[in-house]
Coordinates of C-alpha atoms in Angstrom, one line a residue:
Chain A
L971 CA 33.9 64.7 7.6
K972 CA 30.9 62.9 6.1
L973 CA 28.2 63.8 5.1
V974 CA 25.8 61.8 6.0
T975 CA 27.6 61.3 9.4
V976 CA 27.3 64.9 10.1
F977 CA 24.0 65.4 9.2
W978 CA 22.3 62.5 11.8
G979 CA 24.9 63.7 15.0
I980 CA 23.1 66.5 14.6
V981 CA 20.0 64.8 14.3
G982 CA 20.8 62.3 16.8
Y983 CA 21.5 66.0 19.7
T984 CA 18.8 66.8 18.5
R985 CA 15.2 66.5 20.8
W986 CA 11.6 67.6 19.3
P987 CA 8.7 68.5 21.9
D988 CA 5.6 67.0 20.6
T989 CA 7.1 63.9 18.6
G990 CA 7.0 61.3 21.0
E991 CA 8.0 57.6 20.1
G992 CA 7.0 58.2 16.7
P993 CA 10.0 58.6 13.4
L994 CA 11.6 60.7 12.2
R995 CA 10.0 62.5 9.3
V996 CA 12.7 63.8 7.0
C997 CA 11.9 65.8 3.7
L998 CA 14.5 66.3 1.1
S999 CA 14.6 67.6 -3.1
E1000 CA 14.4 65.4 -4.8
D1001 CA 16.3 66.4 -7.5
D1002 CA 20.3 66.7 -6.1
R1003 CA 23.7 64.3 -4.6
H1004 CA 23.5 65.4 -1.4
S1005 CA 20.1 65.0 -0.8
S1006 CA 19.9 61.2 -2.6
I1007 CA 23.0 60.4 -0.5
I1008 CA 20.7 61.4 3.0
R1009 CA 18.2 59.1 1.0
Q1010 CA 20.4 56.6 0.8
S1011 CA 22.0 56.4 4.0
V1012 CA 18.6 55.8 5.8
Y1013 CA 18.6 52.7 4.6
G1014 CA 21.4 51.1 6.6
L1015 CA 21.4 53.4 9.0
S1016 CA 20.8 50.8 11.9
E1017 CA 23.9 49.6 11.9
S1018 CA 26.4 52.4 12.1
A1019 CA 26.8 54.3 15.7
V1020 CA 25.0 57.5 14.6
G1021 CA 22.0 55.3 14.0
V1022 CA 22.5 53.3 17.2
A1023 CA 22.3 57.1 19.1
L1024 CA 19.5 58.2 17.5
G1025 CA 17.3 55.6 19.0
R1026 CA 14.6 56.0 16.5
P1027 CA 12.9 55.0 13.5
V1028 CA 13.0 57.1 10.4
V1029 CA 10.8 58.0 7.5
V1030 CA 12.3 60.6 4.0
H1031 CA 9.4 62.6 3.1
S1032 CA 9.8 64.7 -0.3
M1033 CA 10.3 68.3 -0.2
P1034 CA 6.3 69.6 1.0
T1035 CA 5.5 73.1 -1.4
E1036 CA 3.6 74.4 2.3
N1037 CA 3.3 73.0 5.1
A1038 CA 6.2 71.8 5.8
A1039 CA 6.0 72.4 9.7
S1040 CA 2.6 69.8 9.8
V1041 CA 5.0 66.9 7.6
C1042 CA 8.8 67.3 8.4
N1043 CA 10.9 67.2 11.5
I1044 CA 13.9 68.1 9.7
V1045 CA 14.4 70.1 6.5
F1046 CA 17.9 68.7 4.4
I1047 CA 18.0 71.8 1.3
S1048 CA 20.4 71.3 -0.6
G1049 CA 23.7 73.8 -1.8
P1050 CA 22.3 75.0 -4.8
N1051 CA 18.6 75.2 -3.7
W1052 CA 19.7 77.9 -0.7
E1053 CA 18.0 80.2 -2.4
K1054 CA 14.3 78.6 -1.1
M1055 CA 15.7 78.6 2.9
E1056 CA 14.9 82.6 2.8
N1057 CA 10.7 80.9 2.9
L1058 CA 11.5 77.9 4.0
S1059 CA 13.0 79.3 7.2
R1060 CA 10.1 82.0 7.3
S1061 CA 6.8 79.9 7.1
L1062 CA 9.3 77.6 9.2
A1063 CA 10.0 80.4 12.1
G1064 CA 8.9 78.8 15.9
A1065 CA 8.0 76.1 14.3
P1066 CA 9.8 72.8 15.8
V1067 CA 11.4 71.5 12.9
L1068 CA 15.8 71.4 12.5
T1069 CA 16.7 73.4 9.3
I1070 CA 20.4 72.2 7.8
G1071 CA 21.2 73.2 5.1
E1072 CA 24.6 73.8 3.2
G1073 CA 26.4 76.3 2.3
E1074 CA 27.2 79.6 4.1
K1075 CA 23.8 81.8 3.4
A1076 CA 21.5 78.6 4.0
C1077 CA 22.4 80.3 8.2
S1078 CA 23.2 83.0 6.9
E1079 CA 19.3 82.8 5.9
G1080 CA 17.5 81.0 9.2
G1081 CA 18.7 77.8 9.2
M1082 CA 19.8 75.7 12.1
F1083 CA 22.9 74.8 11.2
C1084 CA 24.8 75.1 7.5
L1085 CA 27.4 71.9 6.3
L1086 CA 30.3 74.3 5.0
S1087 CA 33.6 72.0 1.9
S1088 CA 36.4 73.7 -0.1
G1089 CA 33.5 73.8 -2.7
S1090 CA 35.2 71.4 -4.9
E1091 CA 32.6 68.8 -6.9
D1092 CA 35.3 65.8 -6.3
S1093 CA 34.3 65.5 -3.1
E1094 CA 31.5 63.8 -3.0
G1095 CA 29.4 63.8 0.3
I1096 CA 32.9 65.0 2.9
I1097 CA 32.5 68.7 3.9
D1098 CA 34.7 70.2 5.9
R1099 CA 33.1 71.2 9.5
F1100 CA 29.9 72.4 9.8
A1101 CA 27.9 75.7 11.8
A1102 CA 25.2 76.2 14.1
N1103 CA 22.9 79.6 14.3
L1104 CA 22.7 80.3 17.6
D1105 CA 19.3 82.9 17.2
A1106 CA 17.4 80.8 15.1
I1107 CA 18.0 77.1 17.1
S1108 CA 16.8 79.5 20.2
S1109 CA 14.3 80.5 18.6
S1110 CA 12.7 77.3 18.4
S1111 CA 11.1 75.0 20.3
L1112 CA 14.0 72.8 19.9
W1113 CA 16.8 71.3 22.1
V1114 CA 19.5 70.7 20.5
N1115 CA 23.1 69.1 22.7
P1116 CA 25.7 70.8 23.6
Q1117 CA 27.9 68.4 22.8
A1118 CA 26.8 69.1 18.8
L1119 CA 27.1 72.8 19.6
R1120 CA 30.6 72.1 20.8
L1121 CA 32.1 70.6 17.3
S1122 CA 30.0 73.3 15.7
K1123 CA 31.1 76.7 14.4
H1124 CA 28.9 78.8 15.5
H1125 CA 28.2 81.1 12.7
Q1126 CA 28.5 84.7 13.6
K1127 CA 25.5 87.4 12.0
Q1128 CA 28.6 90.8 11.1
E1129 CA 29.5 87.6 8.6
R1130 CA 25.9 88.9 6.0
Chain B
V712 CA 78.2 34.0 79.5
K713 CA 79.4 37.0 80.9
A714 CA 77.0 39.1 83.0
V715 CA 76.9 42.2 82.3
R716 CA 75.7 45.1 85.3
K717 CA 74.3 47.9 84.2
T718 CA 72.7 50.9 85.2
L719 CA 69.8 51.7 86.4
F720 CA 70.1 54.7 84.2
G721 CA 71.2 52.3 81.5
V722 CA 68.2 50.0 81.4
L723 CA 65.8 53.4 82.0
R724 CA 67.3 54.7 79.1
H725 CA 67.1 51.4 77.2
I726 CA 63.3 51.4 77.9
V727 CA 61.9 54.2 77.5
F728 CA 64.4 54.6 73.5
W729 CA 62.9 51.3 72.7
S730 CA 59.5 52.2 74.5
V731 CA 59.5 55.1 72.1
V732 CA 61.8 53.4 69.0
W733 CA 59.3 49.9 68.5
P734 CA 55.7 51.3 68.6
L735 CA 56.6 54.3 65.8
L736 CA 58.2 51.5 63.9
I737 CA 54.9 49.1 64.1
S738 CA 53.1 52.3 63.7
S739 CA 54.9 52.6 60.4
V740 CA 55.5 49.3 58.4
V741 CA 50.7 50.0 58.9
F742 CA 50.8 53.6 57.9
A743 CA 53.2 52.7 55.2
G744 CA 50.9 49.7 54.2
M745 CA 47.5 51.9 54.2
F746 CA 49.6 54.4 52.5
F747 CA 50.2 52.1 49.8
Y748 CA 46.8 51.1 49.4
I749 CA 44.9 54.6 49.5
V750 CA 47.4 55.8 47.4
C751 CA 46.3 52.7 44.4
A752 CA 43.5 53.2 44.6
Q753 CA 43.7 56.6 43.8
R754 CA 45.3 56.3 41.1
G755 CA 43.0 53.8 40.0
D756 CA 39.9 55.8 40.8
S757 CA 41.2 59.0 39.1
V758 CA 42.9 56.8 35.9
T759 CA 38.9 56.0 35.8
L760 CA 37.2 59.2 36.4
L761 CA 40.3 60.5 33.3
A762 CA 39.3 58.1 31.0
R763 CA 34.8 59.5 32.1
T764 CA 35.9 62.3 31.2
V765 CA 37.5 62.4 27.9
A766 CA 34.7 59.7 27.2
Y767 CA 32.6 62.7 27.7
A768 CA 34.7 65.0 25.7
T769 CA 34.4 63.0 22.8
E770 CA 31.2 62.2 23.0
A771 CA 30.1 64.5 19.9
A772 CA 33.7 64.1 17.8
V773 CA 32.6 60.5 17.4
M774 CA 28.8 61.0 17.1
F775 CA 30.0 63.3 13.5
G776 CA 33.3 61.3 13.2
D777 CA 35.3 63.9 14.6
R778 CA 38.6 61.8 13.8
Q779 CA 40.3 65.2 13.7
T780 CA 38.7 67.1 16.9
A781 CA 39.2 64.0 19.1
I782 CA 43.2 63.7 18.6
E783 CA 43.2 67.0 19.6
I784 CA 40.8 66.3 22.6
L785 CA 43.4 63.2 23.5
N786 CA 46.8 65.1 22.8
D787 CA 45.1 67.7 25.6
V788 CA 44.3 65.2 28.0
I789 CA 48.0 62.9 27.6
A790 CA 49.7 66.3 27.6
K791 CA 48.4 67.0 30.9
E792 CA 48.1 63.8 32.3
A793 CA 50.7 60.3 33.9
L794 CA 48.7 58.5 30.6
C795 CA 51.3 56.5 28.2
R796 CA 48.1 56.0 25.8
I797 CA 44.5 57.0 24.9
T798 CA 42.7 54.9 22.8
I799 CA 39.7 55.2 21.7
Y800 CA 37.0 52.4 20.0
S801 CA 33.7 52.7 17.7
G802 CA 31.5 51.0 16.2
T803 CA 29.3 48.3 19.4
G804 CA 29.4 44.8 20.7
G805 CA 32.4 42.5 18.4
G806 CA 32.6 45.2 15.5
H807 CA 34.7 48.1 17.3
S808 CA 37.6 49.9 14.8
V809 CA 39.2 52.4 16.4
F810 CA 39.2 55.1 15.8
A811 CA 41.4 57.8 17.3
Q812 CA 45.0 56.8 19.6
V813 CA 47.3 59.4 20.6
A814 CA 50.1 57.9 23.4
K815 CA 53.8 59.0 24.8
P816 CA 56.4 57.0 25.8
C817 CA 56.0 55.5 29.1
S818 CA 58.3 56.6 32.0
D819 CA 60.7 54.3 33.3
A820 CA 60.0 52.0 35.6
P821 CA 62.2 51.9 38.3
A822 CA 63.2 48.7 39.9
L823 CA 60.6 48.9 42.5
K824 CA 57.9 49.1 40.1
N825 CA 59.3 45.4 38.8
A826 CA 58.8 44.1 43.2
L827 CA 55.5 45.6 43.4
A828 CA 53.3 45.4 39.6
P829 CA 51.4 42.4 41.3
Y830 CA 49.9 44.3 44.5
L831 CA 49.6 47.8 41.9
P832 CA 46.3 48.2 40.1
S833 CA 45.4 47.5 36.7
S834 CA 47.1 49.7 34.7
T835 CA 44.5 49.6 32.0
V836 CA 41.3 50.9 32.3
Q837 CA 38.6 50.6 29.6
V838 CA 35.3 53.1 30.0
A839 CA 32.6 53.1 26.9
I840 CA 31.2 56.1 25.5
D841 CA 27.1 55.9 26.1
R842 CA 24.8 58.1 24.3
D843 CA 20.5 58.0 26.1
G844 CA 22.0 54.1 27.3
R845 CA 23.4 53.5 24.5
R846 CA 26.8 52.4 22.6
L847 CA 28.4 54.2 20.4
G848 CA 32.5 53.7 21.9
S849 CA 34.4 53.1 24.0
V850 CA 38.2 54.7 25.7
E851 CA 40.5 53.1 27.2
I852 CA 43.4 54.1 29.0
V853 CA 47.2 53.0 29.7
N854 CA 48.0 54.2 33.0
D855 CA 51.7 55.1 33.1
D856 CA 52.6 53.4 36.9
A857 CA 55.6 56.1 37.3
V858 CA 52.7 58.0 39.6
I859 CA 52.1 55.5 41.7
I860 CA 55.7 54.8 41.8
N861 CA 57.4 58.1 43.0
A862 CA 54.3 58.5 45.1
L863 CA 55.2 55.6 47.3
Y864 CA 58.9 56.8 46.7
Q865 CA 58.2 60.6 47.9
G866 CA 55.6 58.8 50.7
G867 CA 58.6 56.1 51.5
A868 CA 61.7 58.7 51.8
A869 CA 59.2 61.1 53.8
L870 CA 58.4 58.4 56.9
F871 CA 62.3 57.0 56.7
A872 CA 63.1 61.1 57.5
C873 CA 60.0 61.2 60.7
L874 CA 61.5 57.5 61.3
V875 CA 65.2 58.9 61.8
L876 CA 63.7 62.0 63.1
A877 CA 61.8 60.2 66.0
V878 CA 65.0 58.0 66.8
L879 CA 66.7 61.3 66.7
M880 CA 64.3 62.1 69.2
A881 CA 64.1 59.1 71.8
R882 CA 67.9 59.5 72.5
V883 CA 68.2 62.9 73.5
L884 CA 64.8 62.5 75.5
S885 CA 66.1 59.2 77.0
R886 CA 69.3 61.2 77.7
L887 CA 67.2 64.3 79.2
M888 CA 65.4 61.7 82.1
K889 CA 68.5 59.4 82.9
R890 CA 70.2 63.0 83.2
R891 CA 67.2 64.1 85.7
F892 CA 67.6 60.9 87.1
A893 CA 71.0 60.8 87.6
A894 CA 71.8 64.3 88.8
E895 CA 68.8 63.7 91.7
L896 CA 70.8 60.2 92.7
A897 CA 74.1 61.2 92.8
S898 CA 73.2 64.5 95.4
L899 CA 71.7 61.3 97.8
T900 CA 74.3 59.0 97.2
G901 CA 77.2 61.8 97.7
M902 CA 75.8 62.4 100.4
A903 CA 75.6 59.4 101.4
R904 CA 78.8 58.4 100.7
A905 CA 80.4 62.3 102.8
A906 CA 79.0 60.4 105.5
R907 CA 80.6 57.4 105.6
L908 CA 83.6 58.3 104.4
E909 CA 84.2 62.1 106.1
G910 CA 81.7 61.9 109.3
D911 CA 79.7 65.1 107.4
F912 CA 76.4 64.6 108.5
S913 CA 76.0 69.0 108.1
R914 CA 75.0 68.8 104.4
R915 CA 71.6 68.5 103.3
L916 CA 69.6 67.9 99.8
P917 CA 67.5 70.5 97.8
V918 CA 63.9 69.5 97.2
F919 CA 64.1 67.2 94.3
K920 CA 61.1 67.0 91.3
I921 CA 60.9 63.4 91.6
T922 CA 58.3 62.4 94.1
E923 CA 60.8 59.8 94.7
F924 CA 63.8 60.3 95.2
N925 CA 61.8 63.5 96.9
G926 CA 60.9 61.0 99.9
L927 CA 64.1 59.7 99.8
A928 CA 65.8 63.0 100.0
Q929 CA 63.1 64.6 102.7
D930 CA 63.9 60.7 104.6
F931 CA 68.5 61.1 104.7
N932 CA 68.2 65.3 105.8
A933 CA 65.8 64.0 108.2
L934 CA 68.1 61.0 109.5
F935 CA 70.6 63.6 109.6
S936 CA 69.5 66.1 111.6
E937 CA 69.4 63.2 113.8
I938 CA 72.3 62.1 114.0
Q939 CA 73.5 65.1 114.3
T940 CA 71.8 66.5 117.0
R941 CA 72.5 64.0 118.6
N942 CA 76.1 64.4 117.4
A943 CA 76.1 67.9 119.5
E944 CA 74.6 66.7 122.2
L945 CA 77.0 63.9 122.5
K946 CA 80.5 66.5 122.7
L947 CA 78.5 68.4 124.9
R948 CA 78.0 65.4 127.4
Q949 CA 81.9 64.5 126.7
S950 CA 83.3 68.5 127.6
H951 CA 81.0 68.3 130.3
L952 CA 82.8 65.1 131.6
E953 CA 86.2 66.3 131.2
T954 CA 85.2 69.0 132.9
V955 CA 84.2 67.1 135.8
N956 CA 86.9 64.8 135.3
R957 CA 90.1 67.6 135.3
T958 CA 88.2 69.0 138.1
L959 CA 88.4 65.9 139.8
S960 CA 91.6 64.6 138.9
N961 CA 92.4 68.9 140.4
L962 CA 91.3 66.8 143.6
A963 CA 93.1 64.6 143.5
M964 CA 96.6 65.7 142.8
C965 CA 95.8 68.8 144.9
D966 CA 96.2 69.9 148.6
A967 CA 92.9 71.4 150.1
L968 CA 94.9 73.6 151.8
T969 CA 96.9 75.4 151.0
G970 CA 96.5 74.5 147.1
L971 CA 99.4 73.2 146.7
A972 CA 100.5 70.0 145.0
N973 CA 99.9 66.2 147.2
R974 CA 101.9 63.8 147.7
A975 CA 100.5 61.5 144.5
C976 CA 100.6 64.7 142.5
F977 CA 104.8 64.7 143.7
S978 CA 105.1 61.5 143.8
E979 CA 104.2 61.2 139.5
Q980 CA 106.1 63.7 138.9
L981 CA 109.1 63.5 140.7
E982 CA 108.8 59.0 138.5
I983 CA 108.7 61.6 135.3
A984 CA 111.6 64.0 136.5
I985 CA 113.7 60.5 137.4
S986 CA 112.5 59.0 134.4
K987 CA 113.8 62.4 131.8
S988 CA 116.8 62.5 134.6
R989 CA 118.1 59.2 133.9
E990 CA 117.7 59.9 130.2
S991 CA 119.3 63.3 129.8
G992 CA 121.9 62.7 132.4
T993 CA 121.4 66.0 134.6
R994 CA 120.6 65.7 138.5
I995 CA 117.5 66.7 140.5
G996 CA 117.5 68.0 143.1
I997 CA 114.8 67.8 146.1
L998 CA 114.3 69.4 150.2
Y999 CA 112.5 68.1 152.2
I1000 CA 111.0 70.9 154.1
D1001 CA 109.7 70.2 157.9
N1002 CA 108.1 73.6 160.5
D1003 CA 109.4 73.4 164.0
H1004 CA 106.3 74.8 165.8
F1005 CA 104.2 73.1 164.4
K1006 CA 102.8 71.0 167.0
D1007 CA 103.6 73.8 169.9
I1008 CA 101.0 76.3 167.5
N1009 CA 98.6 74.0 166.5
D1010 CA 98.0 73.2 170.5
S1011 CA 98.2 76.7 172.1
F1012 CA 96.8 78.8 169.1
G1013 CA 94.3 76.1 167.9
H1014 CA 93.8 74.6 164.3
A1015 CA 93.0 78.2 162.4
A1016 CA 96.3 79.4 163.2
G1017 CA 98.2 75.9 162.4
D1018 CA 96.1 75.8 159.2
S1019 CA 96.5 79.7 158.9
L1020 CA 100.3 78.4 159.3
L1021 CA 100.9 75.8 156.7
V1022 CA 98.6 78.3 154.0
N1023 CA 101.3 81.1 155.1
V1024 CA 104.5 78.8 154.3
G1025 CA 103.4 77.2 152.0
K1026 CA 103.1 80.1 149.9
R1027 CA 106.4 81.5 151.3
L1028 CA 108.4 78.1 150.3
S1029 CA 106.2 79.0 146.4
G1030 CA 107.8 82.7 146.7
A1031 CA 111.7 80.8 147.0
V1032 CA 111.3 78.8 144.0
R1033 CA 111.3 78.5 140.1
E1034 CA 108.3 79.0 138.3
S1035 CA 109.1 75.6 137.1
D1036 CA 110.3 73.9 140.2
L1037 CA 107.0 71.8 142.5
V1038 CA 105.8 72.7 146.1
A1039 CA 104.3 70.0 147.4
R1040 CA 103.2 69.2 150.9
L1041 CA 102.7 65.7 152.3
G1042 CA 100.8 65.9 154.1
G1043 CA 100.8 67.2 158.1
D1044 CA 103.8 69.6 158.2
E1045 CA 105.7 68.1 155.9
F1046 CA 106.8 69.9 152.6
V1047 CA 108.9 69.0 149.9
V1048 CA 110.3 70.8 147.0
L1049 CA 111.5 68.9 143.7
L1050 CA 114.3 71.7 142.3
A1051 CA 114.8 70.2 138.5
P1052 CA 117.0 70.3 136.7
V1053 CA 119.7 70.9 139.4
N1054 CA 123.7 71.4 138.7
G1055 CA 125.2 70.4 141.7
E1056 CA 124.4 70.6 145.3
D1057 CA 125.8 74.0 145.6
D1058 CA 122.0 74.6 144.0
L1059 CA 120.7 72.8 146.2
L1060 CA 122.5 75.0 149.4
H1061 CA 121.3 78.2 147.9
V1062 CA 117.7 77.6 147.2
S1063 CA 117.9 76.1 151.2
N1064 CA 119.4 79.3 152.5
K1065 CA 116.9 81.5 150.2
I1066 CA 113.9 79.6 151.6
L1067 CA 115.8 79.6 155.4
A1068 CA 115.9 83.5 154.9
A1069 CA 111.9 83.5 153.2
M1070 CA 110.6 81.9 156.4
S1071 CA 112.8 84.0 158.8
R1072 CA 110.3 86.8 158.7
K1073 CA 107.5 86.5 161.2
L1074 CA 103.3 85.6 160.5
R1075 CA 100.5 87.6 162.3
L1076 CA 97.6 85.7 163.2
T1077 CA 94.7 87.5 162.6
E1078 CA 92.9 85.8 164.5
R1079 CA 94.5 86.9 167.7
E1080 CA 95.4 90.5 167.1
G1081 CA 99.5 91.0 167.9
V1082 CA 100.3 87.7 168.1
D1083 CA 103.3 87.4 166.0
I1084 CA 104.6 83.8 165.6
E1085 CA 108.1 82.5 164.4
L1086 CA 107.7 79.9 161.0
G1087 CA 111.3 77.8 161.4
V1088 CA 111.5 75.0 159.1
S1089 CA 114.2 72.5 158.9
I1090 CA 115.5 71.0 155.0
G1091 CA 116.9 68.1 154.4
M1092 CA 119.0 67.4 150.7
A1093 CA 119.2 64.7 148.4
V1094 CA 120.6 64.8 144.9
F1095 CA 119.4 62.2 142.7
P1096 CA 122.1 60.3 140.6
D1097 CA 124.1 60.8 143.3
Q1098 CA 122.7 60.0 145.6
A1099 CA 120.0 57.7 145.5
H1100 CA 118.6 55.5 142.8
D1101 CA 115.1 55.9 142.8
A1102 CA 112.2 58.0 143.5
I1103 CA 112.1 56.5 147.1
S1104 CA 115.8 56.0 147.8
L1105 CA 115.7 59.4 146.6
L1106 CA 112.7 61.0 149.3
R1107 CA 114.8 58.8 152.5
A1108 CA 117.5 60.2 152.3
A1109 CA 116.7 63.6 152.1
D1110 CA 114.6 62.5 154.9
H1111 CA 117.1 61.7 157.4
A1112 CA 118.8 64.6 156.1
M1113 CA 116.7 67.3 157.9
Y1114 CA 116.2 64.5 160.6
R1115 CA 119.4 64.9 161.3
A1116 CA 119.7 69.7 160.9
K1117 CA 116.1 68.9 163.2
R1118 CA 118.8 67.4 165.4
L1119 CA 121.5 69.4 165.0
G1120 CA 119.6 72.3 166.7
R1121 CA 116.6 73.0 164.1
G1122 CA 116.5 76.1 161.3
R1123 CA 119.2 74.8 159.0
A1124 CA 119.5 72.9 156.6
C1125 CA 121.7 69.5 156.2
M1126 CA 122.5 68.0 153.0
Y1127 CA 121.7 63.9 153.3
D1128 CA 125.9 62.2 153.5
P1129 CA 125.5 58.2 153.3
A1130 CA 128.4 58.2 156.0
I1131 CA 126.2 59.6 158.0
D1132 CA 122.8 59.3 157.5
A1133 CA 122.7 55.6 156.1
G1134 CA 124.4 54.7 159.6
L1135 CA 121.3 56.2 161.0
E1136 CA 118.7 53.7 159.2
D1137 CA 120.9 51.4 160.2
S1138 CA 119.9 51.9 164.1

């Protein structure tokens, strides 16, 4: 699976309660490869199938240090930075912000979706599967289409 | 063209049979057409529905670009459904590419398929994969026509079986109907025939189940009982007439006073006896008997005494001869006895002597007490064919002989002698 397709697929199946027709704000870290892959994909988004499904303009923001809930609609935390998720998810608890991380930890630390790869660094931009943290999704005010959940592996808490 | 005469039942059976079979055939054809149309329409609908379901199920997989999941779903579907191929195209507008595809070999198309091909619904169905009104891709399904063909085969076979069954039932029904009609009409015609051939009017028909036949049968019954009653009346009248006739003939043949045969009866019996005698060559004899004192007694004692004399003489004559001999009163005081058969003159003499002996006893008149009268008779005898050649000459010969007996002194019997009596006749 392509990282970009899965990322925008999840976004396409998510609805925010307050943002009407305005652009989706995506907050990305500055320094890692996967964030830059997503950043680059925004420009080619209008031609792709998910872009069609999205039907909304997308704006990229850099990750704010605080008050992320007012700035971001979507937060992506790449693999090595999973420890940031714990702080972030605490501050974003209940807020209408879609949190997507990399690795099992991302889901167990309060992220809504986590993208899972075999771990080989060569497979850049390719992931094996993704999981959903149903607790986090249901406690937020976001609505996620069950079609997205169908394809995801449900994260199980006891793995912690 | 040779005209074939058919029975009423044959025609009825024919009508019943075809009146069942024709509507059945027509409705079968209509039914088959409707069946074909409905099967095709339903199959088209169900394939479209299937394509929509596939589109919905694979939407997320297309969205996430998850080929593996998409193929898994498609494999699931194609394993359960009668489809040849499922293809998912991704992309929009003109630039679409095959995202996932599964296929399995189609069932062998039966021969019927080629014939029906123009009428079958399109085997390829395409539906879009939409997300919020925006197109992600499309699903294309190639349908396996064998499903329809098989359904048509099965439906056709069932229809044919029903048709055969119905035709058989129509045959059985028409036979039953024929039998029912035939039984009633056969007893009707049987009765009419028996009446015609044997004059048997005693038969009666039972109550028939078919109203028209029953009406006819009851009319027949009424007619027959009328005929029977009339026949019985006729028979009764005939037997009455016969009785009357017999009485009349008795009156004609009998002498009312003595109960003996009269002249007419005697002449008839004599003719019969003569013709029998001619055939068999036997002899017959007659005795001509005349009372010697009748006129005197009639004059001196009255008619009643004369009558009782005649009755008494008759009784004594009957007592003196055989059962088979005929005693007749020709009129007045003249009696005659026909003896058939006799051997010769001796027999006649013997009988004459018996008669003379029977007459020798006097008769006491009951009307006049104490008066006894004599019943003396004179007898003339003649034998056929010795002394006569027919009834008249025989009677005349006996008569002549009797006159000779009277002349010779009464109370005796004389045998006819042509030498003496013929001359007497001439004089």
